[in-house]
mmCIF file of C-alpha atoms and ligand atoms in Angstrom:
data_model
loop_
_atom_site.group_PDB
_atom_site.id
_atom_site.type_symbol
_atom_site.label_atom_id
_atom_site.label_comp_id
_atom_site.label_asym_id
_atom_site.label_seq_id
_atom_site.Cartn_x
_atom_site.Cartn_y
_atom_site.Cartn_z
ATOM 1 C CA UNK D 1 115.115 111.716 104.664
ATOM 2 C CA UNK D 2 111.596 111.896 103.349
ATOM 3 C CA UNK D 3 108.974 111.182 105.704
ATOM 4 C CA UNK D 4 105.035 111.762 106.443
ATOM 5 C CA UNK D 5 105.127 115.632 106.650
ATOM 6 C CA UNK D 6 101.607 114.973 107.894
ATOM 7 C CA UNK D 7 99.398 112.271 109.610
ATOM 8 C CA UNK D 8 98.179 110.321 106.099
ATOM 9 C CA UNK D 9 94.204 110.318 107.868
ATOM 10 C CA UNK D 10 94.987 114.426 107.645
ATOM 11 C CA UNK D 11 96.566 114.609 104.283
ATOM 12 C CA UNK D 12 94.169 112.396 102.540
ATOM 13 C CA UNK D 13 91.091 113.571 104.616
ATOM 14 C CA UNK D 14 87.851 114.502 101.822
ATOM 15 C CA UNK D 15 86.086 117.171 104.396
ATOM 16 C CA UNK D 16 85.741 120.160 102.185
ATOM 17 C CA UNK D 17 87.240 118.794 99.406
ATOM 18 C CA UNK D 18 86.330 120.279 95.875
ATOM 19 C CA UNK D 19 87.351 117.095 93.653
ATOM 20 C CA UNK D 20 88.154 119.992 90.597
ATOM 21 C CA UNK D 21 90.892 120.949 92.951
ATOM 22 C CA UNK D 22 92.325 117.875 93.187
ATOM 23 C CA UNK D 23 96.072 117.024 91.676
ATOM 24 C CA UNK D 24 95.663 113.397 90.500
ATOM 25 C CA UNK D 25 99.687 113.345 90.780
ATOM 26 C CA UNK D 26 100.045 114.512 94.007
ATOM 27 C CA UNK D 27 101.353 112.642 97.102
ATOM 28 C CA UNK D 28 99.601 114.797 99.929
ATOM 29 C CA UNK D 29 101.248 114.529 102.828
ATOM 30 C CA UNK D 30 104.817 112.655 102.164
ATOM 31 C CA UNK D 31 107.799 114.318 100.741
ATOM 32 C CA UNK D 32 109.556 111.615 99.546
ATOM 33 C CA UNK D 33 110.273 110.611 95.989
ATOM 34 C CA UNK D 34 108.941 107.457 93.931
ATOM 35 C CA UNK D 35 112.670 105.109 95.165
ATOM 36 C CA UNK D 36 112.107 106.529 98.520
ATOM 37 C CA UNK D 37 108.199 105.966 98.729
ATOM 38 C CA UNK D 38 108.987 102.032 97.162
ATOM 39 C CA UNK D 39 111.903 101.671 99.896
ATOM 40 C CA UNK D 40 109.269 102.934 103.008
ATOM 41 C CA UNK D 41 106.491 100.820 101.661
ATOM 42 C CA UNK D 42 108.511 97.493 102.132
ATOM 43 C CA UNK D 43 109.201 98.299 105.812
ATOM 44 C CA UNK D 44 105.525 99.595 106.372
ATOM 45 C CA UNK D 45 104.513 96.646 104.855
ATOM 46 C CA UNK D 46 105.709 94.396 107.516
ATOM 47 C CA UNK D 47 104.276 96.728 110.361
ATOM 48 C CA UNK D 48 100.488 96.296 108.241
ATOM 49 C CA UNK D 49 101.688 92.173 108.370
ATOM 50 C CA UNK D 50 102.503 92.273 112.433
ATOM 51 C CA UNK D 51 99.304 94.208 113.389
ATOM 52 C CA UNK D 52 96.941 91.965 110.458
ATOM 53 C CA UNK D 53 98.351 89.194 112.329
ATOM 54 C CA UNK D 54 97.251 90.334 115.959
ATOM 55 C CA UNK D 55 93.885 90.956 114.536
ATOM 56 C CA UNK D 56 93.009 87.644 113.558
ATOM 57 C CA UNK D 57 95.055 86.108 116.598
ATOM 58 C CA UNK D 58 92.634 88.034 118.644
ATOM 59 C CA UNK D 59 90.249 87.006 115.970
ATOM 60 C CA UNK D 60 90.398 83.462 117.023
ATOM 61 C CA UNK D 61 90.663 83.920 120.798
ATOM 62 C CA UNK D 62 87.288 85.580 120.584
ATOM 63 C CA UNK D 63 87.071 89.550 119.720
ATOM 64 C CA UNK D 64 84.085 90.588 117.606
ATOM 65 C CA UNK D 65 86.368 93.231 115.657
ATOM 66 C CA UNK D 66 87.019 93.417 112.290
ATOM 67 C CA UNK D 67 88.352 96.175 109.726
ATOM 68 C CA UNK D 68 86.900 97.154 106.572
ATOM 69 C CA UNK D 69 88.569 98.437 103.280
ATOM 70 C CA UNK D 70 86.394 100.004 100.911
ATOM 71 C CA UNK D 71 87.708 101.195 97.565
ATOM 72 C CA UNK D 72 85.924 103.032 95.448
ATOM 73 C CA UNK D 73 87.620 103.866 91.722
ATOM 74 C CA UNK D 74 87.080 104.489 88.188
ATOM 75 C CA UNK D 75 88.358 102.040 85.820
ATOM 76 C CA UNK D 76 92.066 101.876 86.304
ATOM 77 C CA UNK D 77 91.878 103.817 89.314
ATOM 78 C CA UNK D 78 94.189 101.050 90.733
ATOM 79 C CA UNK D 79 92.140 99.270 93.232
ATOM 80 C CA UNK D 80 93.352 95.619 91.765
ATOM 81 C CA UNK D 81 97.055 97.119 92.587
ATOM 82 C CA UNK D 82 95.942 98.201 96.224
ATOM 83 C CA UNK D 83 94.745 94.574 96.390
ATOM 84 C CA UNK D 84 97.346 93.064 95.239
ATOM 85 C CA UNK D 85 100.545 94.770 96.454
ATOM 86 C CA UNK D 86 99.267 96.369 100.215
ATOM 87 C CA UNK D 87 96.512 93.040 100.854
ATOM 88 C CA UNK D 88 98.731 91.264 99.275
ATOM 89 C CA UNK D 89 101.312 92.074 101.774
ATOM 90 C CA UNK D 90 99.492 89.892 104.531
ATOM 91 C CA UNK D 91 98.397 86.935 105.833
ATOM 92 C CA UNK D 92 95.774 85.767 103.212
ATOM 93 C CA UNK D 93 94.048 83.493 106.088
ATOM 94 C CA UNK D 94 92.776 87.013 107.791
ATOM 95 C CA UNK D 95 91.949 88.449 104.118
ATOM 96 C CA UNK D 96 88.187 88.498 103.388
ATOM 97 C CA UNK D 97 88.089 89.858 99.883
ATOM 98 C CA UNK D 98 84.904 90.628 97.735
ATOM 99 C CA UNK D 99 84.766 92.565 94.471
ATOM 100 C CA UNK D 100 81.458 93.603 93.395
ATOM 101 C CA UNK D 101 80.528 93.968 89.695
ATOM 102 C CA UNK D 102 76.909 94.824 87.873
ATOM 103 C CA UNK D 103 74.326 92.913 90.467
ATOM 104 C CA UNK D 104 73.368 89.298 89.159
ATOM 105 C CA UNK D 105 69.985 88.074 88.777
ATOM 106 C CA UNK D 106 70.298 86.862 92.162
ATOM 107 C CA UNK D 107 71.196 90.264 93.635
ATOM 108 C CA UNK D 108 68.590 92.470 91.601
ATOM 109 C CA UNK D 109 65.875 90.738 93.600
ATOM 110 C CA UNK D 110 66.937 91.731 96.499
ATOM 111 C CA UNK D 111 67.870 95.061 98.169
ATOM 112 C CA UNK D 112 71.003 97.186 97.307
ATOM 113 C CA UNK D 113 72.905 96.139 100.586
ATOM 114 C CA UNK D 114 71.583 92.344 100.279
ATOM 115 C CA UNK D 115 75.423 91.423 99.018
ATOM 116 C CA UNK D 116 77.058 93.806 101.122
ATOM 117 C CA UNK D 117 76.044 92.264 104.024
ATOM 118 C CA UNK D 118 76.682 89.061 102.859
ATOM 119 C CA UNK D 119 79.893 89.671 102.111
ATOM 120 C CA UNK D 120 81.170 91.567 105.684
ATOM 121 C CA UNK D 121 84.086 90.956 107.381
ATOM 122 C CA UNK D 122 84.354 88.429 109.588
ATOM 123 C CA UNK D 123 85.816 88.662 113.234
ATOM 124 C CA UNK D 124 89.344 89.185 113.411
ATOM 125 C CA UNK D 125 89.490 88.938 109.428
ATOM 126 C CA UNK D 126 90.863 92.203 107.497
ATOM 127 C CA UNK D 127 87.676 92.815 104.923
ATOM 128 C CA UNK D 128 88.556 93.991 101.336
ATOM 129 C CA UNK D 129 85.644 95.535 98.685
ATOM 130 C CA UNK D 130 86.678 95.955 95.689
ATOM 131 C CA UNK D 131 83.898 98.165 94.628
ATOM 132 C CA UNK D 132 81.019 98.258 97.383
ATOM 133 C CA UNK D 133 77.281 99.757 97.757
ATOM 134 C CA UNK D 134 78.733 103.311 96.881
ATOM 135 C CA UNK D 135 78.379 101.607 93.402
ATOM 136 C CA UNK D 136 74.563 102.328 93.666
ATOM 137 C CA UNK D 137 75.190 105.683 94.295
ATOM 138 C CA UNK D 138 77.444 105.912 91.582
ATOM 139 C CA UNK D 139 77.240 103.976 88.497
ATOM 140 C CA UNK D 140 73.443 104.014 89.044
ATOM 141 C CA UNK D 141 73.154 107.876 89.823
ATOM 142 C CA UNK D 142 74.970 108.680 86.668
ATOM 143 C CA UNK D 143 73.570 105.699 84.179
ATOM 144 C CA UNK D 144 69.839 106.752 85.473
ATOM 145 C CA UNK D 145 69.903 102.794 86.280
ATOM 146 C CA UNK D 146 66.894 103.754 88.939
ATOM 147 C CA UNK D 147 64.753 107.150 89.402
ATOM 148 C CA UNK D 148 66.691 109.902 91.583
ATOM 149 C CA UNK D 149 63.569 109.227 93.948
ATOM 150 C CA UNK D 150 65.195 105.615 94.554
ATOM 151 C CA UNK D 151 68.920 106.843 94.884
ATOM 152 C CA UNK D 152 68.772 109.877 96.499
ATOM 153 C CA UNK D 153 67.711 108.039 99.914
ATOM 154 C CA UNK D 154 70.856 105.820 99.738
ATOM 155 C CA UNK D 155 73.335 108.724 100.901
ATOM 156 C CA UNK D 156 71.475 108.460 104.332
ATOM 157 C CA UNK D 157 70.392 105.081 104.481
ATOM 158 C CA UNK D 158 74.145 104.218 103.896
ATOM 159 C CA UNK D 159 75.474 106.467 106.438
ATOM 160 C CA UNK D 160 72.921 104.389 108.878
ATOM 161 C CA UNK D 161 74.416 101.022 107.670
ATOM 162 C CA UNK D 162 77.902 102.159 108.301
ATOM 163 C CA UNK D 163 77.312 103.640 111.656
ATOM 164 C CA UNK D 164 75.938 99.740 112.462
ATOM 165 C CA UNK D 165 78.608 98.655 110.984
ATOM 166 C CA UNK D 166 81.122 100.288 113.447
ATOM 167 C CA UNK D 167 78.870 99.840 116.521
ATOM 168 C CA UNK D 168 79.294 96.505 116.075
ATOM 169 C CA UNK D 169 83.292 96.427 116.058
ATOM 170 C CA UNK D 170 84.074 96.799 112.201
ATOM 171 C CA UNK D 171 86.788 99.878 111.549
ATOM 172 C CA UNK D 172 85.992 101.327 107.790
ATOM 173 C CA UNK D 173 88.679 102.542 106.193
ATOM 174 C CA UNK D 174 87.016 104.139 102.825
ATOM 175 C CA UNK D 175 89.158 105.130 100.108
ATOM 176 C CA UNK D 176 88.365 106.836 96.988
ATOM 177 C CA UNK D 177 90.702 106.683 94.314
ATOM 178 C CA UNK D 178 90.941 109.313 91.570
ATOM 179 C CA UNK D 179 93.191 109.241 88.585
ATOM 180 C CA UNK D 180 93.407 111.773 85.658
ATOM 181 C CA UNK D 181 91.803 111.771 82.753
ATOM 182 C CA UNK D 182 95.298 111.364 80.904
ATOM 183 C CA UNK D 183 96.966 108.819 83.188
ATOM 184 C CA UNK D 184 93.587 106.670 82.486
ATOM 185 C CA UNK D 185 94.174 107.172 78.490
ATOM 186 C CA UNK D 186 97.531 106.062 78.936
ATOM 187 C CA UNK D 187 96.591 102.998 81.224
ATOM 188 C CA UNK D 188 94.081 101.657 78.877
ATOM 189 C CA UNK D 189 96.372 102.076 75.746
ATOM 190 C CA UNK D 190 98.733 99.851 78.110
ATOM 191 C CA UNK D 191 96.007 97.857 78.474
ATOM 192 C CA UNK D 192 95.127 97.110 74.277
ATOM 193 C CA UNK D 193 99.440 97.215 73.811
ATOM 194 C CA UNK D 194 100.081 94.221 75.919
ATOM 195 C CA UNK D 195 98.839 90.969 75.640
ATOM 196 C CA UNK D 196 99.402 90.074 79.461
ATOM 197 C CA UNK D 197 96.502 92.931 80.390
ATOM 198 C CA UNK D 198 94.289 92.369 77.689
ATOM 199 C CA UNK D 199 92.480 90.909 79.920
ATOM 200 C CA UNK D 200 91.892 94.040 82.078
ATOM 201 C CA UNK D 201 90.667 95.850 79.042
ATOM 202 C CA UNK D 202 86.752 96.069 78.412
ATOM 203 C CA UNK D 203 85.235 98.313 76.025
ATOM 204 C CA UNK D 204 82.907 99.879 77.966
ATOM 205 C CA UNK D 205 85.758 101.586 79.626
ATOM 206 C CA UNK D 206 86.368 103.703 76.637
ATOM 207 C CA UNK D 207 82.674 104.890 76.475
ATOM 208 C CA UNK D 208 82.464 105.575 80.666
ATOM 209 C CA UNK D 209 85.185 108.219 79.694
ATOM 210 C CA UNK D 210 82.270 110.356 77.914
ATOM 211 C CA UNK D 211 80.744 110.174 81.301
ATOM 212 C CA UNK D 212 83.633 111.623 83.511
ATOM 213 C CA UNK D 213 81.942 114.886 84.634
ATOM 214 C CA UNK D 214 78.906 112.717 85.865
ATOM 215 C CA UNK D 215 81.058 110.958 87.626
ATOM 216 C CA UNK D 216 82.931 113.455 88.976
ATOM 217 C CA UNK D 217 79.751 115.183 90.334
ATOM 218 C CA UNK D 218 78.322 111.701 91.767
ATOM 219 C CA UNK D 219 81.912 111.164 93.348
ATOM 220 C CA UNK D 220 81.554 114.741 94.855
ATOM 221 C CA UNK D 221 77.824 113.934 96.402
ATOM 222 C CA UNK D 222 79.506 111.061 97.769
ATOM 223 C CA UNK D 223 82.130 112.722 99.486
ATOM 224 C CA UNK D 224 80.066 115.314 100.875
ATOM 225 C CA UNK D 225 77.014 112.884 101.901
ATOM 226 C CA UNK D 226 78.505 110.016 103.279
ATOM 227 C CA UNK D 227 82.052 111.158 105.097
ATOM 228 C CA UNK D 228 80.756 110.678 108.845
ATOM 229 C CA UNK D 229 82.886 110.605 112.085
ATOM 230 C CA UNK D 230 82.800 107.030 112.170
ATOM 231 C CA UNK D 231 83.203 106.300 108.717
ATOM 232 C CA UNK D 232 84.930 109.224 106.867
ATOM 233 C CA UNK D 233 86.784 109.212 103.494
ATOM 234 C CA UNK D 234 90.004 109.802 102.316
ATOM 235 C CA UNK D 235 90.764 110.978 99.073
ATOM 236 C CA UNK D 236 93.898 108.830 97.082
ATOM 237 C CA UNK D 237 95.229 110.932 93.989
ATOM 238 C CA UNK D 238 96.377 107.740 92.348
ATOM 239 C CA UNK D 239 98.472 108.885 88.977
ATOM 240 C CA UNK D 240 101.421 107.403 91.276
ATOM 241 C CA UNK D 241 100.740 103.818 91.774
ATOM 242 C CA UNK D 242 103.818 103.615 94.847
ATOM 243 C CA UNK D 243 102.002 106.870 96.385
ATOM 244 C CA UNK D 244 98.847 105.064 96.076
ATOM 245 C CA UNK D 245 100.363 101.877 98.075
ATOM 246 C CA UNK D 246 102.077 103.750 100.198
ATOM 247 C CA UNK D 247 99.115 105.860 101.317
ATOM 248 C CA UNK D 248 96.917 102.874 101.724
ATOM 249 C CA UNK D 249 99.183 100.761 103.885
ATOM 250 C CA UNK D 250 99.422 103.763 106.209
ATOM 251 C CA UNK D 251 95.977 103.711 106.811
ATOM 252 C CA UNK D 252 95.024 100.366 107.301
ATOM 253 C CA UNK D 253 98.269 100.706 110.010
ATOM 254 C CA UNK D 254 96.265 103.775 111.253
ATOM 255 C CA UNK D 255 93.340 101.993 111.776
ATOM 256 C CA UNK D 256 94.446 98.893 112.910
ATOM 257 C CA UNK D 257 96.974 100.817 115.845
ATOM 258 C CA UNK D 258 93.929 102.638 117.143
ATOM 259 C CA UNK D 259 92.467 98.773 117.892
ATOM 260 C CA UNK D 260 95.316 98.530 120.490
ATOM 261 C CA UNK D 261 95.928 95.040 119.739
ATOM 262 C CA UNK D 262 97.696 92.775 122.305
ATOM 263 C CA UNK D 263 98.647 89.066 121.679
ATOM 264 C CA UNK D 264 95.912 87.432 123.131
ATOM 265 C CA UNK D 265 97.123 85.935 126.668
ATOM 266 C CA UNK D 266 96.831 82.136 126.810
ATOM 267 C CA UNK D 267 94.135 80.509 127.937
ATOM 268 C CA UNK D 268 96.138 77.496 129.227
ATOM 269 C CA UNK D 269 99.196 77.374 132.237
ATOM 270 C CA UNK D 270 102.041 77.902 130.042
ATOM 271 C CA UNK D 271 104.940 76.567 132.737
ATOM 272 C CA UNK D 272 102.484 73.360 132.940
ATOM 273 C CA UNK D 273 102.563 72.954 129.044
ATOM 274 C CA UNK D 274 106.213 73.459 128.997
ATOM 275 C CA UNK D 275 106.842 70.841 131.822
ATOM 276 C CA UNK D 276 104.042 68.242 130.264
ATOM 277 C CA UNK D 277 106.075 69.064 126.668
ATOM 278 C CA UNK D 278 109.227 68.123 128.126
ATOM 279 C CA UNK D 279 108.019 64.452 129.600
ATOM 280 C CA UNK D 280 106.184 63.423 126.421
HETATM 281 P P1 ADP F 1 86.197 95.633 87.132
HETATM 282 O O1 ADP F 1 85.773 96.494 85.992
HETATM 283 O O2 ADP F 1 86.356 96.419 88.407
HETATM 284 O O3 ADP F 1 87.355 94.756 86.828
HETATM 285 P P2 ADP F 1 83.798 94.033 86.751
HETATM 286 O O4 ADP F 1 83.960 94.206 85.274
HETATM 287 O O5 ADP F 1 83.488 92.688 87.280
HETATM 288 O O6 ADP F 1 85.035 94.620 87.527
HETATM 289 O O7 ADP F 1 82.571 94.924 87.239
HETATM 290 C C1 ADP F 1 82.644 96.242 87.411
HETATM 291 C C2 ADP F 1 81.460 96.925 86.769
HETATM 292 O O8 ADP F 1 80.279 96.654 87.509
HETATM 293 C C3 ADP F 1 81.655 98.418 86.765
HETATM 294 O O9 ADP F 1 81.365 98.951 85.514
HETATM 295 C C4 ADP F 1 80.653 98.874 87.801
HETATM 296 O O10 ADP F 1 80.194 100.182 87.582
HETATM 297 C C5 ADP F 1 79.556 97.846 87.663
HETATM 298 N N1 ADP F 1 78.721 97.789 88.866
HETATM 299 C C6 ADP F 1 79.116 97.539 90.132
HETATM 300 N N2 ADP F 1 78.085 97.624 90.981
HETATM 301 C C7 ADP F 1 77.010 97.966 90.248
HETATM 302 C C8 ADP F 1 75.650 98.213 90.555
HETATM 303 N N3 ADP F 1 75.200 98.143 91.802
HETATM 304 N N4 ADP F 1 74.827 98.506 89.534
HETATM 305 C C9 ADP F 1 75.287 98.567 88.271
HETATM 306 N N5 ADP F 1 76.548 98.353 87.899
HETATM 307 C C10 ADP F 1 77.400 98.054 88.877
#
């Protein structure tokens, strides 16, 4: 029977993590094979649905809280997959979903976290970024898009933001997804051999494949800077798309258990409404 051999918030967990150490293929933690993994997933799946659903029942009767996913990927890291197979598991009423690409004019006037908190979770609502201010750590540490004097602040100035975040009721659940430098080769030459992901494909990917070691050392600063107590990381080797589901729906279960949801009680005499129902 393949199971969890370990709690996925242990297995996945980025304290003291060398990325160069990583195995891209690996499924840390669980013991299961890709038929088994697919066959938990569906089950899991409809645990992540219940507890979604008690969030934004409570949502609507009044509590403040709210979770956050952040993913954080290179190109064909799988973070549309995540959205689309573990979000896309739930309720899309309590989704709040926001993908951030290069900043718009709009966004460059303002500062880095302008969008971000624009684009926050509201109460009861499961939050989704696709992408997220660790992009300004990232992209712009290793592109020299703005001096290392302007960066290097962000590690702690982020770490501030998040621990707001979770003061005021949001749960992050931070995820960053690493696949190999092979498995991306092959996904992109997927990408140009189909006409029904063409659309996926941009060019720049290609040349951001020159810049893996930057990236690799940015991803590492990342890790090490900005995986707090409230807000740590977890590390998703992601060359196995079903581990990658898998791994993610057992976190945002994680997370959302620790909320200790209850159906909110009603705020009306039930017996009364039943008796009223009856007559009319
Ligand atoms: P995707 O490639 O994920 O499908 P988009 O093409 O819309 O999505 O945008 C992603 C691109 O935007 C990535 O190359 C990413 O590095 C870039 N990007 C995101 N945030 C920033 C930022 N703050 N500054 C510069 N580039 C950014």
């Amino acid at each position: 029977m393949p199971k969890w051999t370990q709690p996925v918030t242990e297995a996945l967990q980025a304290d003291g993590l060398r990325l160069e150490d990583l195995d891209t293929s690996g499924t840390p933690g669980f013991s299961g094979d890709k038929k088994s993994g697919q066959q938990l997933l569906a089950e899991r799946a409809t645990v992540l649905s219940g507890l979604q659903e008690r969030l934004y029942a409570n949502g609507r009767s009044g509590d403040h809280r709210s979770v956050l996913l952040v993913l954080q990927g290179m190109d064909t890291a799988g973070k549309g997959g995540i959205v689309r197979h573990v979000i896309g598991s739930v309720d899309p009423q309590g989704v709040d979903h926001a993908a951030f690409g290069v900043p718009t004019p709009e966004e460059q006037q303002h500062h880095y976290l302008w969008r971000i908190r624009n684009a926050l979770p509201r109460a009861g609502q499961l939050g989704v970024f696709d992408r997220s201010h660790y992009e300004d750590v990232l992209v712009v540490r290793v592109h020299n898009l703005v001096p290392p004097s302007e960066w290097e602040p962000r590690y702690d100035e982020i770490n501030a933001f998040e621990r707001e975040l979770v003061e005021q009721g949001t749960t992050l659940v931070k995820v960053a997804m690493f696949v190999s430098l092979d498995e991306q080769k092959r996904r992109l030459r997927e990408r140009l051999e189909r006409p029904d992901k063409y659309w996926k494909f941009n060019p720049s990917d290609i040349d951001e494949r020159a810049y893996w070691p930057a990236y690799h050392e940015a991803y590492q600063a990342m890790l090490d800077r900005t995986s707090t107590d409230c807000a740590p990381w977890y590390v998703l080797p992601t060359d196995k798309k079903w581990f990658a589901r898998l791994a993610v729906t057992e976190l945002l279960i994680d997370a959302l258990q620790k909320l200790k949801l209850e159906w909110p009680p009603a705020d009306f005499d039930v017996a009364e409404q039943l008796r009223r129902l009856e007559k009319a």
